[in-house]
Amino acid sequence: DVKVTQSSRYLVKRTGEKVFLECVQDMDHENMFWYRQDPGLGLRLIYFSYDVKMKEKGDIPEGYSVSREKKERFSLILESASTNQTSMYLCASRVDKGGKSNQPQHFGDGTRLSIL
Amino acid sequence: KQEVTQIPAALSVPEGENLVLNCSFTDSAIYNLQWFRQDPGKGLTSLLLIQSSQREQTSGRLNASLDKSSGRSTLYIAASQPGDSATYLCAVLLYGNNRLAFGKGNQVVVIP
């Protein structure tokens, strides 16, 4: 079974801090994604990566950056945390060989981040 | 831009009834469609994936159908149980695109 592991289930940080959320997948997937989920707004894509050191902005990249130095690990960075970044953050991965994939996307358990 | 709609946002059914959840999408050039389940405070669990060339997929009590021409998919859950209470989301992947477009989900409560 595919395993997507997020480093923390719950995290509390202070305004202005630099925050790192880590995600690791064990299935050699090319694609990795970071979403945030808020009541009434659904899932929104922050950033995704289709290969090591490659990244693309999603719908709401402002205030965030990402890092993918190894294929299995995708990190989300809040450069200077603000209260409006309090949310549930979900990491996902999906195999995508040759740009085509009929394999499902797999999600981690999420990180509930509170910024005080 | 692909829009994915799931209506109603929330519904309740008595235990034992069949559940029917609908998903509609605006762009029929989809590569595949995926149904997920989400329990409160948890991540998404993949239930079924239907390729664009398929009409339906089945797994146990779950059956998902796909009608690309009308931009619709339906998830059927037979003989619902309280353990089926969750939010169900559908998502579509377009040709030439690397990212899923998600609906906002149907929050389901199965009443014992």
Tab-separated table of C-alpha atoms in Angstrom:
chain	number	residue	atom	x	y	z
A	1	ASP	CA	0.000	0.000	0.000
A	2	VAL	CA	1.086	3.525	-0.742
A	3	LYS	CA	2.089	5.453	2.327
A	4	VAL	CA	2.114	9.246	2.463
A	5	THR	CA	3.403	10.437	5.821
A	6	GLN	CA	3.079	13.969	7.166
A	7	SER	CA	5.464	14.789	9.968
A	8	SER	CA	2.926	16.281	12.400
A	9	ARG	CA	-0.802	15.801	12.993
A	10	TYR	CA	-1.128	18.982	15.031
A	11	LEU	CA	1.126	22.027	15.135
A	12	VAL	CA	0.864	25.341	16.959
A	13	LYS	CA	3.094	28.234	15.924
A	14	ARG	CA	3.285	31.967	16.495
A	15	THR	CA	2.761	34.802	14.043
A	16	GLY	CA	5.936	35.642	12.174
A	17	GLU	CA	7.598	32.263	12.696
A	18	LYS	CA	9.009	30.275	9.783
A	19	VAL	CA	7.125	26.986	9.655
A	20	PHE	CA	8.129	23.770	7.917
A	21	LEU	CA	5.652	21.013	7.048
A	22	GLU	CA	7.212	17.784	5.845
A	23	CYS	CA	5.766	15.056	3.666
A	24	VAL	CA	7.318	11.734	2.671
A	25	GLN	CA	5.990	9.089	0.273
A	26	ASP	CA	7.339	5.585	-0.103
A	27	MET	CA	6.237	4.653	-3.637
A	28	ASP	CA	8.665	6.524	-5.865
A	29	HIS	CA	5.908	8.816	-7.141
A	30	GLU	CA	6.873	11.614	-9.496
A	31	ASN	CA	4.094	14.013	-8.497
A	32	MET	CA	3.630	15.506	-5.052
A	33	PHE	CA	1.106	18.115	-3.965
A	34	TRP	CA	0.338	20.453	-1.060
A	35	TYR	CA	-3.258	21.528	-0.393
A	36	ARG	CA	-5.005	23.443	2.319
A	37	GLN	CA	-8.575	22.701	3.308
A	38	ASP	CA	-10.896	25.206	4.931
A	39	PRO	CA	-14.627	24.931	5.740
A	40	GLY	CA	-16.736	26.137	2.840
A	41	LEU	CA	-13.731	26.601	0.548
A	42	GLY	CA	-12.863	22.976	-0.108
A	43	LEU	CA	-9.437	21.784	-1.134
A	44	ARG	CA	-7.149	24.415	-2.633
A	45	LEU	CA	-3.838	23.618	-4.276
A	46	ILE	CA	-0.865	25.567	-2.944
A	47	TYR	CA	2.072	24.067	-4.872
A	48	PHE	CA	2.941	20.884	-6.653
A	49	SER	CA	6.078	19.200	-7.923
A	50	TYR	CA	6.445	16.774	-10.815
A	51	ASP	CA	10.120	15.940	-10.267
A	52	VAL	CA	13.046	16.579	-7.987
A	53	LYS	CA	13.816	20.316	-7.741
A	54	MET	CA	10.801	21.100	-9.975
A	55	LYS	CA	7.809	23.011	-8.667
A	56	GLU	CA	4.746	24.785	-9.960
A	57	LYS	CA	2.418	27.238	-8.293
A	58	GLY	CA	-1.091	26.171	-7.569
A	59	ASP	CA	-4.071	28.420	-6.904
A	60	ILE	CA	-2.907	30.042	-3.651
A	61	PRO	CA	0.921	30.127	-3.484
A	62	GLU	CA	1.229	33.518	-1.778
A	63	GLY	CA	2.973	33.289	1.570
A	64	TYR	CA	4.260	29.769	0.895
A	65	SER	CA	7.286	28.147	-0.693
A	66	VAL	CA	8.246	24.518	-1.277
A	67	SER	CA	11.327	22.367	-1.515
A	68	ARG	CA	11.886	19.024	-3.202
A	69	GLU	CA	15.494	17.961	-2.882
A	70	LYS	CA	14.740	14.226	-2.909
A	71	LYS	CA	12.046	12.392	-4.819
A	72	GLU	CA	10.345	11.009	-1.720
A	73	ARG	CA	10.184	14.255	0.257
A	74	PHE	CA	8.197	17.448	-0.378
A	75	SER	CA	8.343	20.280	2.134
A	76	LEU	CA	5.961	23.208	2.508
A	77	ILE	CA	7.393	26.365	4.066
A	78	LEU	CA	5.438	29.248	5.549
A	79	GLU	CA	7.967	32.056	5.285
A	80	SER	CA	6.389	34.251	7.962
A	81	ALA	CA	3.324	32.621	9.470
A	82	SER	CA	0.151	34.646	9.751
A	83	THR	CA	-3.162	33.873	11.446
A	84	ASN	CA	-4.938	33.475	8.095
A	85	GLN	CA	-2.718	30.466	7.422
A	86	THR	CA	-4.413	28.540	10.213
A	87	SER	CA	-5.809	25.548	8.359
A	88	MET	CA	-5.674	21.832	7.637
A	89	TYR	CA	-2.760	21.059	5.308
A	90	LEU	CA	-2.830	17.928	3.178
A	91	CYS	CA	0.004	16.379	1.212
A	92	ALA	CA	-0.607	13.985	-1.687
A	93	SER	CA	1.371	11.991	-4.215
A	94	ARG	CA	0.636	10.300	-7.517
A	95	VAL	CA	2.643	8.237	-9.981
A	96	ASP	CA	2.891	9.859	-13.400
A	97	LYS	CA	5.207	8.077	-15.773
A	98	GLY	CA	5.457	9.707	-19.154
A	99	GLY	CA	2.884	12.322	-18.271
A	100	LYS	CA	0.022	9.847	-18.105
A	101	SER	CA	-1.437	8.167	-15.087
A	102	ASN	CA	-4.537	6.152	-14.358
A	103	GLN	CA	-3.368	5.514	-10.855
A	104	PRO	CA	-5.109	7.100	-7.891
A	105	GLN	CA	-3.803	10.040	-5.950
A	106	HIS	CA	-2.907	9.224	-2.341
A	107	PHE	CA	-3.137	11.569	0.631
A	108	GLY	CA	-1.480	11.857	4.006
A	109	ASP	CA	-3.465	12.191	7.231
A	110	GLY	CA	-3.098	15.968	7.277
A	111	THR	CA	-1.534	18.523	9.594
A	112	ARG	CA	-3.841	20.785	11.587
A	113	LEU	CA	-1.832	23.995	11.865
A	114	SER	CA	-2.801	26.790	14.231
A	115	ILE	CA	-1.059	30.163	14.061
A	116	LEU	CA	-1.503	32.248	17.212
B	1	LYS	CA	-11.277	26.098	-16.067
B	2	GLN	CA	-12.792	22.824	-14.907
B	3	GLU	CA	-15.614	23.271	-12.409
B	4	VAL	CA	-16.694	20.295	-10.308
B	5	THR	CA	-19.988	20.450	-8.435
B	6	GLN	CA	-21.443	18.150	-5.818
B	7	ILE	CA	-24.997	18.760	-4.675
B	8	PRO	CA	-26.328	18.584	-2.018
B	9	ALA	CA	-23.563	19.640	0.346
B	10	ALA	CA	-25.030	17.480	3.107
B	11	LEU	CA	-27.562	14.661	3.355
B	12	SER	CA	-28.864	12.113	5.847
B	13	VAL	CA	-30.209	8.657	5.097
B	14	PRO	CA	-31.541	5.845	7.297
B	15	GLU	CA	-29.382	2.790	7.687
B	16	GLY	CA	-30.000	0.198	4.984
B	17	GLU	CA	-30.977	2.648	2.266
B	18	ASN	CA	-28.933	2.929	-0.897
B	19	LEU	CA	-26.872	6.110	-1.132
B	20	VAL	CA	-26.674	8.005	-4.409
B	21	LEU	CA	-24.132	10.813	-4.695
B	22	ASN	CA	-23.783	12.978	-7.778
B	23	CYS	CA	-20.831	14.805	-9.257
B	24	SER	CA	-20.957	17.081	-12.298
B	25	PHE	CA	-18.093	18.645	-14.242
B	26	THR	CA	-17.979	21.263	-16.968
B	27	ASP	CA	-15.170	20.044	-19.247
B	28	SER	CA	-15.756	16.569	-20.719
B	29	ALA	CA	-12.106	16.134	-21.836
B	30	ILE	CA	-11.263	14.245	-18.696
B	31	TYR	CA	-8.516	11.658	-18.343
B	32	ASN	CA	-10.063	10.045	-15.290
B	33	LEU	CA	-12.370	10.693	-12.357
B	34	GLN	CA	-11.690	9.688	-8.791
B	35	TRP	CA	-13.956	9.331	-5.756
B	36	PHE	CA	-12.557	9.881	-2.271
B	37	ARG	CA	-13.808	9.470	1.257
B	38	GLN	CA	-12.791	11.814	4.086
B	39	ASP	CA	-13.473	11.198	7.775
B	40	PRO	CA	-13.501	14.224	10.117
B	41	GLY	CA	-10.010	15.572	10.772
B	42	LYS	CA	-8.381	13.040	8.465
B	43	GLY	CA	-6.906	12.905	4.987
B	44	LEU	CA	-8.632	11.631	1.853
B	45	THR	CA	-8.889	7.940	1.075
B	46	SER	CA	-9.194	6.878	-2.553
B	47	LEU	CA	-12.315	4.766	-3.161
B	48	LEU	CA	-12.602	4.328	-6.924
B	49	LEU	CA	-10.953	5.628	-10.066
B	50	ILE	CA	-12.769	5.535	-13.416
B	51	GLN	CA	-10.738	5.951	-16.576
B	52	SER	CA	-12.224	8.056	-19.371
B	53	SER	CA	-12.745	4.919	-21.504
B	54	GLN	CA	-14.767	3.190	-18.763
B	55	ARG	CA	-18.451	3.526	-17.894
B	56	GLU	CA	-18.254	2.226	-14.337
B	57	GLN	CA	-16.132	0.759	-11.574
B	58	THR	CA	-17.145	-1.427	-8.657
B	59	SER	CA	-15.602	-2.248	-5.318
B	60	GLY	CA	-17.680	-4.181	-2.823
B	61	ARG	CA	-20.810	-2.163	-1.989
B	62	LEU	CA	-19.529	0.799	-4.011
B	63	ASN	CA	-20.262	1.426	-7.654
B	64	ALA	CA	-19.284	4.529	-9.596
B	65	SER	CA	-20.547	5.381	-13.064
B	66	LEU	CA	-19.242	7.907	-15.563
B	67	ASP	CA	-21.071	9.700	-18.377
B	68	LYS	CA	-18.534	12.005	-20.014
B	69	SER	CA	-20.919	13.421	-22.585
B	70	SER	CA	-23.244	14.764	-19.920
B	71	GLY	CA	-20.429	15.639	-17.521
B	72	ARG	CA	-21.667	13.441	-14.703
B	73	SER	CA	-20.550	10.729	-12.334
B	74	THR	CA	-22.612	8.932	-9.717
B	75	LEU	CA	-21.387	7.041	-6.679
B	76	TYR	CA	-23.765	4.352	-5.382
B	77	ILE	CA	-23.306	2.858	-1.942
B	78	ALA	CA	-25.561	-0.151	-1.428
B	79	ALA	CA	-27.238	-0.896	1.899
B	80	SER	CA	-25.693	2.035	3.763
B	81	GLN	CA	-24.261	1.552	7.251
B	82	PRO	CA	-23.445	4.059	10.030
B	83	GLY	CA	-19.769	3.480	9.226
B	84	ASP	CA	-20.383	5.027	5.789
B	85	SER	CA	-20.915	8.405	7.458
B	86	ALA	CA	-18.219	10.666	6.011
B	87	THR	CA	-17.626	13.320	3.370
B	88	TYR	CA	-17.333	12.038	-0.186
B	89	LEU	CA	-15.393	14.056	-2.758
B	90	CYS	CA	-15.034	13.601	-6.472
B	91	ALA	CA	-12.121	14.891	-8.522
B	92	VAL	CA	-11.330	14.944	-12.231
B	93	LEU	CA	-8.047	14.934	-14.086
B	94	LEU	CA	-8.039	16.650	-17.476
B	95	TYR	CA	-5.925	15.621	-20.443
B	96	GLY	CA	-2.699	17.594	-20.504
B	97	ASN	CA	-3.102	18.637	-16.901
B	98	ASN	CA	-1.229	17.449	-13.857
B	99	ARG	CA	-3.633	18.487	-11.139
B	100	LEU	CA	-6.978	17.209	-9.952
B	101	ALA	CA	-9.991	19.503	-9.853
B	102	PHE	CA	-12.035	18.757	-6.733
B	103	GLY	CA	-15.658	19.202	-5.819
B	104	LYS	CA	-16.461	20.436	-2.320
B	105	GLY	CA	-17.937	17.131	-1.283
B	106	ASN	CA	-21.155	15.572	0.012
B	107	GLN	CA	-21.283	15.225	3.796
B	108	VAL	CA	-23.226	12.042	4.506
B	109	VAL	CA	-24.788	10.903	7.770
B	110	VAL	CA	-26.248	7.393	7.957
B	111	ILE	CA	-28.777	7.247	10.777
B	112	PRO	CA	-28.932	3.947	12.710
